[in-house]
């Protein structure tokens, strides 16, 4: 069983003190906040530690130095951690959940990479502007009502709509709804269930755990597949449509017998993958960035001054987005403290020793716990826990060792949507800074919801039109 196999290491690794027979380290584990709970464990146990719920075994790596070593693609490769592997029942051999040796990964990677190159972002810019305008209109309306906005919910609406429209020319009409689109609810349910489902892989008892949640998950999954199949079918029926989106790229490759063409089932897997991978993480990044902007008035003022200087009153052109260097540093810093895809797994390609100390056999794997790695004082210094966009000043970036900042993963299997996310998020942050003043209750304390991704919870400031 892949989960438990990590016999990892002959070396003794620290583990929580309350290990008991059968249950292992279950006591003290959190199902609802495993990342924050593991960060707490890291503070007690150090840069490498293990947790063994029942017979499963997770080894966590929390240091910059070991993360850099794990980034060597000649020695290590992506491993599908249990929570990600569970997502295969949604995304199958789509890019995110494909095993390294599945042929469809290489084909889809070759086919889709050009659509995510920096140059391709130009073709998405107009749609991103349109969706951002929808958000601004929505917040304008909120501002003249009671002003209260739910940041995470609205950022999620925005990012899902952006990937829906740029990827598949499909609109969820998010800002016209009171409740989330059923597609969103099904997706969120699926993600939350996957996070728990590592435990369902336990021998004998596993598949009997969470029966209600499993039933709901099966319903959600069937619904998600139905919606995607409908989108694809209606496009196929229309033939060559002149659409210039990811779906068209995949369908055209099939029509034209491209060597990297992918079949209908894989197209469905990719569509679902992009809808899921392409929105939660960006939405979280935007939400954390807004939280830190609201909490740091000087940073806010500096970011806003940059937007005014670079954009003025105009609709930003494509090239003007990347010119918001300080806003980008705000995002980089938010993703440092709270990387919204908070962990990824690496497996040894052959027997090897990590950090000159931990012996791994071929196939053994470890989890890189990013919020801990990104706060390693050896790398970030004594103010590692402090939000400061100047951590990303070019000279400070140059002075740091490579491969210690990994919010988008690493190597061949790193995030294909990185440029997409950064262009979108910078554009949206710039637009919000220019248009609104924010008032966040000083009593608000950052709380973080976990469902494979991280998201601020209950972040509901009041927005008003910017005072001039
Ligand atoms: C701030 C936003 C984002 C963050 C933090 C993020 C993070 C990540 C990370 C850490 C991985 C590697 C996971 C692993 O090694 O297991 C990944 C992979 C991936 N991401 Fe993102 N992502 C973001 C936005 C996006 C967007 C906007 C898209 C699509 C439009 C996207 C699509 C993907 C895909 C398809 C993969 C799998 C790539 C492969 O294995 O070939 N992501 N992402």
PDB file of N, CA and C in Angstrom, residues 399-446:
ATOM      1  N   UNK A 399      20.577  36.934  -2.826  1.00  0.00           N
ATOM      2  CA  UNK A 399      21.480  36.528  -1.738  1.00  0.00           C
ATOM      3  C   UNK A 399      21.063  35.188  -1.097  1.00  0.00           C
ATOM      4  N   UNK A 400      19.840  34.741  -1.383  1.00  0.00           N
ATOM      5  CA  UNK A 400      19.368  33.505  -0.750  1.00  0.00           C
ATOM      6  C   UNK A 400      19.800  32.287  -1.565  1.00  0.00           C
ATOM      7  N   UNK A 401      19.952  31.138  -0.914  1.00  0.00           N
ATOM      8  CA  UNK A 401      20.214  29.936  -1.711  1.00  0.00           C
ATOM      9  C   UNK A 401      19.006  29.604  -2.588  1.00  0.00           C
ATOM     10  N   UNK A 402      19.230  28.857  -3.660  1.00  0.00           N
ATOM     11  CA  UNK A 402      18.125  28.481  -4.559  1.00  0.00           C
ATOM     12  C   UNK A 402      17.250  27.400  -3.932  1.00  0.00           C
ATOM     13  N   UNK A 403      16.057  27.241  -4.471  1.00  0.00           N
ATOM     14  CA  UNK A 403      15.152  26.135  -4.115  1.00  0.00           C
ATOM     15  C   UNK A 403      14.712  26.111  -2.655  1.00  0.00           C
ATOM     16  N   UNK A 404      14.613  27.291  -2.045  1.00  0.00           N
ATOM     17  CA  UNK A 404      14.113  27.309  -0.662  1.00  0.00           C
ATOM     18  C   UNK A 404      12.727  27.955  -0.587  1.00  0.00           C
ATOM     19  N   UNK A 405      12.261  28.483  -1.716  1.00  0.00           N
ATOM     20  CA  UNK A 405      10.931  29.102  -1.773  1.00  0.00           C
ATOM     21  C   UNK A 405      10.161  28.375  -2.868  1.00  0.00           C
ATOM     22  N   UNK A 406       9.161  27.582  -2.498  1.00  0.00           N
ATOM     23  CA  UNK A 406       8.567  26.657  -3.449  1.00  0.00           C
ATOM     24  C   UNK A 406       7.038  26.657  -3.457  1.00  0.00           C
ATOM     25  N   UNK A 407       6.387  27.825  -3.444  1.00  0.00           N
ATOM     26  CA  UNK A 407       4.918  27.774  -3.382  1.00  0.00           C
ATOM     27  C   UNK A 407       4.294  27.103  -4.609  1.00  0.00           C
ATOM     28  N   UNK A 408       5.059  27.033  -5.712  1.00  0.00           N
ATOM     29  CA  UNK A 408       4.508  26.419  -6.926  1.00  0.00           C
ATOM     30  C   UNK A 408       5.123  25.046  -7.190  1.00  0.00           C
ATOM     31  N   UNK A 409       5.691  24.437  -6.170  1.00  0.00           N
ATOM     32  CA  UNK A 409       6.248  23.108  -6.343  1.00  0.00           C
ATOM     33  C   UNK A 409       7.597  23.172  -7.036  1.00  0.00           C
ATOM     34  N   UNK A 410       8.026  22.028  -7.565  1.00  0.00           N
ATOM     35  CA  UNK A 410       9.393  21.977  -8.073  1.00  0.00           C
ATOM     36  C   UNK A 410       9.536  21.051  -9.271  1.00  0.00           C
ATOM     37  N   UNK A 411      10.509  21.374 -10.107  1.00  0.00           N
ATOM     38  CA  UNK A 411      10.895  20.478 -11.196  1.00  0.00           C
ATOM     39  C   UNK A 411       9.852  20.354 -12.286  1.00  0.00           C
ATOM     40  N   UNK A 412       9.948  19.210 -12.957  1.00  0.00           N
ATOM     41  CA  UNK A 412       9.085  18.946 -14.103  1.00  0.00           C
ATOM     42  C   UNK A 412       7.599  18.992 -13.745  1.00  0.00           C
ATOM     43  N   UNK A 413       7.281  18.595 -12.512  1.00  0.00           N
ATOM     44  CA  UNK A 413       5.875  18.549 -12.098  1.00  0.00           C
ATOM     45  C   UNK A 413       5.469  19.813 -11.324  1.00  0.00           C
ATOM     46  N   UNK A 414       6.246  20.866 -11.464  1.00  0.00           N
ATOM     47  CA  UNK A 414       5.855  22.121 -10.806  1.00  0.00           C
ATOM     48  C   UNK A 414       4.591  22.666 -11.475  1.00  0.00           C
ATOM     49  N   UNK A 415       4.041  23.716 -10.886  1.00  0.00           N
ATOM     50  CA  UNK A 415       2.755  24.263 -11.327  1.00  0.00           C
ATOM     51  C   UNK A 415       2.828  24.809 -12.749  1.00  0.00           C
ATOM     52  N   UNK A 416       1.953  24.304 -13.601  1.00  0.00           N
ATOM     53  CA  UNK A 416       1.910  24.800 -14.982  1.00  0.00           C
ATOM     54  C   UNK A 416       1.231  26.181 -15.013  1.00  0.00           C
ATOM     55  N   UNK A 417       0.420  26.470 -13.975  1.00  0.00           N
ATOM     56  CA  UNK A 417      -0.396  27.682 -13.998  1.00  0.00           C
ATOM     57  C   UNK A 417       0.221  28.872 -13.261  1.00  0.00           C
ATOM     58  N   UNK A 418       1.521  28.787 -12.976  1.00  0.00           N
ATOM     59  CA  UNK A 418       2.156  29.820 -12.144  1.00  0.00           C
ATOM     60  C   UNK A 418       1.996  31.221 -12.734  1.00  0.00           C
ATOM     61  N   UNK A 419       2.350  31.376 -13.997  1.00  0.00           N
ATOM     62  CA  UNK A 419       2.265  32.707 -14.623  1.00  0.00           C
ATOM     63  C   UNK A 419       0.819  33.197 -14.667  1.00  0.00           C
ATOM     64  N   UNK A 420      -0.057  32.242 -14.947  1.00  0.00           N
ATOM     65  CA  UNK A 420      -1.484  32.554 -15.019  1.00  0.00           C
ATOM     66  C   UNK A 420      -1.955  33.115 -13.678  1.00  0.00           C
ATOM     67  N   UNK A 421      -1.599  32.391 -12.607  1.00  0.00           N
ATOM     68  CA  UNK A 421      -2.032  32.801 -11.266  1.00  0.00           C
ATOM     69  C   UNK A 421      -1.452  34.168 -10.904  1.00  0.00           C
ATOM     70  N   UNK A 422      -0.184  34.361 -11.211  1.00  0.00           N
ATOM     71  CA  UNK A 422       0.462  35.612 -10.789  1.00  0.00           C
ATOM     72  C   UNK A 422      -0.065  36.801 -11.587  1.00  0.00           C
ATOM     73  N   UNK A 423      -0.318  36.588 -12.871  1.00  0.00           N
ATOM     74  CA  UNK A 423      -0.874  37.691 -13.668  1.00  0.00           C
ATOM     75  C   UNK A 423      -2.266  38.057 -13.142  1.00  0.00           C
ATOM     76  N   UNK A 424      -3.070  37.032 -12.951  1.00  0.00           N
ATOM     77  CA  UNK A 424      -4.437  37.268 -12.476  1.00  0.00           C
ATOM     78  C   UNK A 424      -4.435  37.944 -11.104  1.00  0.00           C
ATOM     79  N   UNK A 425      -3.649  37.394 -10.189  1.00  0.00           N
ATOM     80  CA  UNK A 425      -3.694  37.904  -8.809  1.00  0.00           C
ATOM     81  C   UNK A 425      -3.143  39.333  -8.734  1.00  0.00           C
ATOM     82  N   UNK A 426      -2.101  39.631  -9.506  1.00  0.00           N
ATOM     83  CA  UNK A 426      -1.551  40.992  -9.472  1.00  0.00           C
ATOM     84  C   UNK A 426      -2.568  41.979 -10.042  1.00  0.00           C
ATOM     85  N   UNK A 427      -3.194  41.575 -11.137  1.00  0.00           N
ATOM     86  CA  UNK A 427      -4.212  42.440 -11.747  1.00  0.00           C
ATOM     87  C   UNK A 427      -5.357  42.723 -10.756  1.00  0.00           C
ATOM     88  N   UNK A 428      -5.812  41.690 -10.089  1.00  0.00           N
ATOM     89  CA  UNK A 428      -6.952  41.863  -9.177  1.00  0.00           C
ATOM     90  C   UNK A 428      -6.552  42.713  -7.965  1.00  0.00           C
ATOM     91  N   UNK A 429      -5.394  42.411  -7.385  1.00  0.00           N
ATOM     92  CA  UNK A 429      -4.978  43.201  -6.212  1.00  0.00           C
ATOM     93  C   UNK A 429      -4.820  44.675  -6.577  1.00  0.00           C
ATOM     94  N   UNK A 430      -4.149  44.924  -7.709  1.00  0.00           N
ATOM     95  CA  UNK A 430      -3.970  46.311  -8.153  1.00  0.00           C
ATOM     96  C   UNK A 430      -5.321  47.000  -8.305  1.00  0.00           C
ATOM     97  N   UNK A 431      -6.262  46.304  -8.909  1.00  0.00           N
ATOM     98  CA  UNK A 431      -7.584  46.908  -9.167  1.00  0.00           C
ATOM     99  C   UNK A 431      -8.313  47.213  -7.861  1.00  0.00           C
ATOM    100  N   UNK A 432      -8.205  46.307  -6.890  1.00  0.00           N
ATOM    101  CA  UNK A 432      -8.896  46.532  -5.608  1.00  0.00           C
ATOM    102  C   UNK A 432      -8.246  47.669  -4.824  1.00  0.00           C
ATOM    103  N   UNK A 433      -6.915  47.687  -4.845  1.00  0.00           N
ATOM    104  CA  UNK A 433      -6.207  48.751  -4.113  1.00  0.00           C
ATOM    105  C   UNK A 433      -6.589  50.122  -4.661  1.00  0.00           C
ATOM    106  N   UNK A 434      -6.766  50.182  -5.969  1.00  0.00           N
ATOM    107  CA  UNK A 434      -7.049  51.471  -6.600  1.00  0.00           C
ATOM    108  C   UNK A 434      -8.466  51.944  -6.287  1.00  0.00           C
ATOM    109  N   UNK A 435      -9.387  50.989  -6.122  1.00  0.00           N
ATOM    110  CA  UNK A 435     -10.795  51.372  -6.030  1.00  0.00           C
ATOM    111  C   UNK A 435     -11.356  51.485  -4.615  1.00  0.00           C
ATOM    112  N   UNK A 436     -10.830  50.673  -3.655  1.00  0.00           N
ATOM    113  CA  UNK A 436     -11.523  50.587  -2.359  1.00  0.00           C
ATOM    114  C   UNK A 436     -10.632  50.920  -1.164  1.00  0.00           C
ATOM    115  N   UNK A 437     -11.293  51.466  -0.128  1.00  0.00           N
ATOM    116  CA  UNK A 437     -10.701  51.497   1.207  1.00  0.00           C
ATOM    117  C   UNK A 437     -11.270  50.294   1.976  1.00  0.00           C
ATOM    118  N   UNK A 438     -10.488  49.805   2.911  1.00  0.00           N
ATOM    119  CA  UNK A 438     -10.894  48.606   3.659  1.00  0.00           C
ATOM    120  C   UNK A 438     -10.894  48.904   5.146  1.00  0.00           C
ATOM    121  N   UNK A 439     -11.836  48.304   5.833  1.00  0.00           N
ATOM    122  CA  UNK A 439     -11.850  48.451   7.283  1.00  0.00           C
ATOM    123  C   UNK A 439     -12.045  47.056   7.884  1.00  0.00           C
ATOM    124  N   UNK A 440     -10.996  46.557   8.515  1.00  0.00           N
ATOM    125  CA  UNK A 440     -11.065  45.221   9.102  1.00  0.00           C
ATOM    126  C   UNK A 440     -11.134  45.361  10.618  1.00  0.00           C
ATOM    127  N   UNK A 441     -12.116  44.716  11.218  1.00  0.00           N
ATOM    128  CA  UNK A 441     -12.277  44.752  12.671  1.00  0.00           C
ATOM    129  C   UNK A 441     -10.941  44.404  13.346  1.00  0.00           C
ATOM    130  N   UNK A 442     -10.434  45.302  14.194  1.00  0.00           N
ATOM    131  CA  UNK A 442      -9.139  45.009  14.834  1.00  0.00           C
ATOM    132  C   UNK A 442      -9.173  43.750  15.696  1.00  0.00           C
ATOM    133  N   UNK A 443     -10.379  43.316  16.048  1.00  0.00           N
ATOM    134  CA  UNK A 443     -10.448  42.092  16.880  1.00  0.00           C
ATOM    135  C   UNK A 443     -10.300  40.822  16.037  1.00  0.00           C
ATOM    136  N   UNK A 444     -10.368  40.989  14.701  1.00  0.00           N
ATOM    137  CA  UNK A 444     -10.267  39.789  13.854  1.00  0.00           C
ATOM    138  C   UNK A 444      -8.900  39.130  14.019  1.00  0.00           C
ATOM    139  N   UNK A 445      -8.886  37.826  14.265  1.00  0.00           N
ATOM    140  CA  UNK A 445      -7.635  37.047  14.313  1.00  0.00           C
ATOM    141  C   UNK A 445      -7.653  36.069  13.155  1.00  0.00           C
ATOM    142  N   UNK A 446      -6.519  35.992  12.458  1.00  0.00           N
ATOM    143  CA  UNK A 446      -6.469  35.129  11.279  1.00  0.00           C
ATOM    144  C   UNK A 446      -6.757  33.677  11.667  1.00  0.00           C
TER     145      UNK A 446
END
